[in-house]
Amino acid sequence: MTAEPTAPQNDPAAAVLKRAHALTADYGTAPVKAWKEKNQGGLAIGHMPIYTPRVLLEAIGVLPVAIYGAGDKDIIRGDSYFQSYICHIPRSTIELGLTGMLDSLDGMIFPAICDVIRNLSGMWQMLFPKKWAAYLDLPQNFRPEVGGRFYKLELKRMARELHERGAKALSDEGLRAAIKDENLRRVALDKLAALRSDASWRVPASEAYLVTRAGGAIRAREHAALVEEYVAAANKRSGQPKDNVRVVLVGSFCEQPPFGLIKSLERAGCDIISDDLQLGIDYMEGAIDEKGDPLDALVDAFLHKGKATASRYIGEGRKGAALLDQVKRAKADGVIFAAASFCDPALLDQPMLETACEGAGIPFTSFKYAENTGQFQVIREQAGAFSDAVRLWESAA
Amino acid sequence: MSLVTIGNKGLKGAPPAGAEGSAVTVPVTKDASQQRQKRMIAEHFDRLSTAKEDGKKVAYTFVPGNLTELMGAFEMLPVLPEINALQSGMRGKSGAYISEAERGGHSEDVCSYVKCDIGMLRTGNVGPTGKVLPKPDLLLLSYTGCFTFMKWFELLKEEYNCPVVMLHVPYQADGIITPEMRQYVVDQLKSDVIPQMEQITGKKLNLDKLSEQLARSRRAEDALVKVWESAKNKPSPIDGYFGGVYYIGPIFSAFRGSEDAVAYYEELLAEVNERIKDGEGPMTPAGVMNNQKYRLVVEGPPSWTHFNEFWNMFSNEGAIAVASTYTRVGGLYDQGFRHDPQDPLGTLADYCLGCYTNRSLPSRIDLLEKYIKQYSADGFLINSVKSCNSFSAGQLMILRELEKRTGVPGAFVESDLVDPRYFGKANIENRLQSYLQMLEARKSGALAAATAEKPFVIGSNP
Ligand code: SF4
Ligand code: SF4
């Protein structure tokens, strides 16, 4: 991530935003190096965007590091690994690997997001044979005794393999402590979400994004403190509500839109109240149970509290229900569908979600991007037209 | 991905069922196996057309990881939307169907099979034989080797509002099937799939009936493996890609486990053996192919919209496919798997887990390397289709790695399954011709020194 929010020095949140930016600069390498210096022999494990059980990693003393591709970095070698009709994040992630930007990582986890990430896991095994690489098959069956059982075994397998490489053994005690920390983060992220909803003029989405993403290469407890600090600081901001439209941003759960694109949406009069940008860190609705067997609690949290996304089967549930609920909770006026070009899961999901919005009378607009998109003019104009239309619609209603 | 449900060796005179509108021209010498397959398919579509009156339940499902024997045990009739899509491609209808879906809001970036199916549905759901397909009583989501399957059936669920049952088949990321993976699939069969089928059909599962089906599957599989392995002969009596997609029709679709399928494969094998005895090659669009100059292994699905043109590009130049991975999407029998009637649910799990696109990229490369060596291939071709991330993501690495390991040069072309906009005929033809010329020069020794140092790549050279 290269662009940064430019808060004025007298802004109460300036200091925390500066720290958040430093944590995300250079693909999170600085915090990883700092952590490794403090924790000699400790393992740092990268993971692709969504649903990674970071709690498990923290429980065995491993630093989880969210990897989101290389943003707008020039791609020189990664392009030769993928055809032009495949999205951007796998090529830029390979680029990071081949250019040594991920050397401080001891391994990578590829959660089951889509066929591209799945195949990338095999490519990674071949390109970096000395590093640990695991594909994490997330269950699509949500019965505790079936999908839950399988997922639990997957988690144990990962913990065992990492233990063989120097991580601590998985223990109830370690897991309980990590769950507590994750729940602290949950509380902090919920406060951030509430502030976005109640006083969006105090929390630009670009800042909320930065502050959430800053947790990608630090432990949950540390991240919780950072988010709390930001929320407290943002709360101190004065300022007046703006005449912006409130939107939910959907479809950007894997390859991340450029920072400039989020800013462009804001400038076009769209307050992003809620989004699915950070499903690697912020993937649960509610806290993980702190009583009972901690591994069961972690499994149960994925099965029953995992946020909806295109990569997750919804069984007999109604498609789009989760989005409508998200819109309602955010008191949003409309939805922006923003998917990475060639992102099969997001783009195949979109027509169904659009139908749900149509049925509920929720206005929406859609566009595609790539993580290295440099021009936002067209998107900004489109978002501007959308926000004008929504305002008109509301004043007519 | 998927396959053709018809035809056979006699492609020359045999447009696949329902492919009346395609550009196939040719005489009419049909093998008995071909005629049998044609009849089987026609009967299946007849059964489908009267399914509702006959009180038969219909399940839509996918080719990889299909549970045909289980459906057979419940006397459910399968419909395979992938096959409908490819048939639409061959009949020249897919372009219009895809446009219809895109007009309805589907992105140009996504899998064209899905859009073709949605377009077909929106325009009357007329199947390959011209009869309207029945609506599904169940969407059996065999979630094997492709994430798009889930989206596809979510979309169909919106259209049909019928039950969906998900069978999540874990990915062989480390190239092995672990006991945990197998147990998970068996658990889902017991907890979700079978109860759902019992509820819909009003019948209890008869395990003996299932085992009988599985025993028949095994016989058909034995024969099919011998057909594949016949390509080790020179000349090869089969084309293992273009011809191969006809051979897999019955076993990857509605017929595995049936007496018909056993009869078809035994008949096909007898015909192939006859050709071996006579030293004869297979029928191709360019005639019987005895002069086989280049033996190729092919990775990736074909372009259905230009199937015969594509095949012609090979056969006109004397290139024959001796093995292909696409013909293994519905089961890798030649790597030892057979359905086991003694362990009905476990064997269904092993089957689903073992399909080609459910295998890790390194194990796909291992398999291709094996084919190149075992089938004495002169080269290999990757047809990279825009639609299919499951197949295509990583194919440039497959290309490189195979060249490195085998010293055999590869070619790389890009097209699509059923979206005619992505078949650049002249471009593909030029690439293929240059590639084959290079193989020729290499054979004659002119390029031996050069290729020993650096393998040739034609196409999207990384
Ligand atoms: S952007 Fe979409 S298609 Fe690309 S890797 Fe991510 S989920 Fe898969
Ligand atoms: S993505 Fe590939 S495997 Fe999946 S449905 Fe499309 S063509 Fe078939």
mmCIF file of N, CA and C and ligand atoms in Angstrom, chain A residues 87-90 113-117 253-255 311 340-346, chain B residues 389, ligand 1:
data_model
loop_
_atom_site.group_PDB
_atom_site.id
_atom_site.type_symbol
_atom_site.label_atom_id
_atom_site.label_comp_id
_atom_site.label_asym_id
_atom_site.label_seq_id
_atom_site.Cartn_x
_atom_site.Cartn_y
_atom_site.Cartn_z
ATOM 1 N N CYS A 87 -6.761 -12.590 -12.607
ATOM 2 C CA CYS A 87 -6.694 -11.367 -11.799
ATOM 3 C C CYS A 87 -5.249 -11.009 -11.430
ATOM 4 N N HIS A 88 -5.075 -9.914 -10.720
ATOM 5 C CA HIS A 88 -3.720 -9.383 -10.535
ATOM 6 C C HIS A 88 -3.019 -9.920 -9.301
ATOM 7 N N ILE A 89 -3.767 -10.227 -8.264
ATOM 8 C CA ILE A 89 -3.110 -10.527 -6.978
ATOM 9 C C ILE A 89 -2.163 -11.746 -7.022
ATOM 10 N N PRO A 90 -2.461 -12.804 -7.762
ATOM 11 C CA PRO A 90 -1.507 -13.925 -7.719
ATOM 12 C C PRO A 90 -0.167 -13.556 -8.350
ATOM 13 N N ILE A 113 -10.063 -19.727 -1.171
ATOM 14 C CA ILE A 113 -10.838 -18.573 -1.633
ATOM 15 C C ILE A 113 -11.411 -18.868 -3.011
ATOM 16 N N CYS A 114 -10.562 -19.381 -3.886
ATOM 17 C CA CYS A 114 -10.977 -19.583 -5.281
ATOM 18 C C CYS A 114 -9.949 -20.496 -5.952
ATOM 19 N N ASP A 115 -10.198 -20.845 -7.206
ATOM 20 C CA ASP A 115 -9.295 -21.745 -7.921
ATOM 21 C C ASP A 115 -7.914 -21.127 -8.143
ATOM 22 N N VAL A 116 -7.866 -19.816 -8.261
ATOM 23 C CA VAL A 116 -6.571 -19.165 -8.511
ATOM 24 C C VAL A 116 -5.674 -19.306 -7.283
ATOM 25 N N ILE A 117 -6.223 -18.982 -6.129
ATOM 26 C CA ILE A 117 -5.433 -19.091 -4.891
ATOM 27 C C ILE A 117 -5.084 -20.557 -4.636
ATOM 28 N N PHE A 253 -13.074 -8.488 -1.356
ATOM 29 C CA PHE A 253 -12.578 -9.246 -0.207
ATOM 30 C C PHE A 253 -11.203 -9.851 -0.429
ATOM 31 N N CYS A 254 -10.754 -9.911 -1.681
ATOM 32 C CA CYS A 254 -9.462 -10.576 -1.916
ATOM 33 C C CYS A 254 -8.453 -9.561 -2.445
ATOM 34 N N GLU A 255 -8.358 -9.425 -3.769
ATOM 35 C CA GLU A 255 -7.475 -8.385 -4.315
ATOM 36 C C GLU A 255 -8.022 -7.035 -3.852
ATOM 37 N N SER A 311 -17.006 -16.759 -1.379
ATOM 38 C CA SER A 311 -16.308 -18.047 -1.299
ATOM 39 C C SER A 311 -16.945 -19.000 -0.300
ATOM 40 N N ALA A 340 -12.521 -7.109 -8.237
ATOM 41 C CA ALA A 340 -11.305 -7.139 -9.051
ATOM 42 C C ALA A 340 -11.654 -7.733 -10.416
ATOM 43 N N SER A 341 -11.053 -7.198 -11.469
ATOM 44 C CA SER A 341 -11.278 -7.769 -12.796
ATOM 45 C C SER A 341 -10.918 -9.253 -12.762
ATOM 46 N N PHE A 342 -11.699 -10.044 -13.433
ATOM 47 C CA PHE A 342 -11.506 -11.494 -13.549
ATOM 48 C C PHE A 342 -11.654 -12.233 -12.224
ATOM 49 N N CYS A 343 -12.288 -11.582 -11.260
ATOM 50 C CA CYS A 343 -12.500 -12.272 -9.975
ATOM 51 C C CYS A 343 -13.782 -13.094 -10.080
ATOM 52 N N ASP A 344 -13.624 -14.365 -10.372
ATOM 53 C CA ASP A 344 -14.789 -15.226 -10.564
ATOM 54 C C ASP A 344 -15.751 -15.229 -9.377
ATOM 55 N N PRO A 345 -15.263 -15.456 -8.156
ATOM 56 C CA PRO A 345 -16.238 -15.530 -7.053
ATOM 57 C C PRO A 345 -17.065 -14.251 -6.920
ATOM 58 N N ALA A 346 -16.386 -13.110 -6.923
ATOM 59 C CA ALA A 346 -17.122 -11.853 -6.715
ATOM 60 C C ALA A 346 -18.053 -11.564 -7.888
ATOM 61 N N ASN B 389 -10.457 -20.953 -14.547
ATOM 62 C CA ASN B 389 -9.324 -20.731 -13.648
ATOM 63 C C ASN B 389 -8.825 -22.036 -13.052
HETATM 64 S S1 SF4 C 1 -9.211 -11.608 -6.761
HETATM 65 FE FE1 SF4 C 1 -10.855 -13.114 -6.949
HETATM 66 S S2 SF4 C 1 -10.180 -14.537 -8.547
HETATM 67 FE FE2 SF4 C 1 -8.397 -13.359 -7.905
HETATM 68 S S3 SF4 C 1 -7.421 -14.627 -6.367
HETATM 69 FE FE3 SF4 C 1 -8.812 -13.259 -5.299
HETATM 70 S S4 SF4 C 1 -10.772 -14.332 -5.101
HETATM 71 FE FE4 SF4 C 1 -9.516 -15.387 -6.622
#
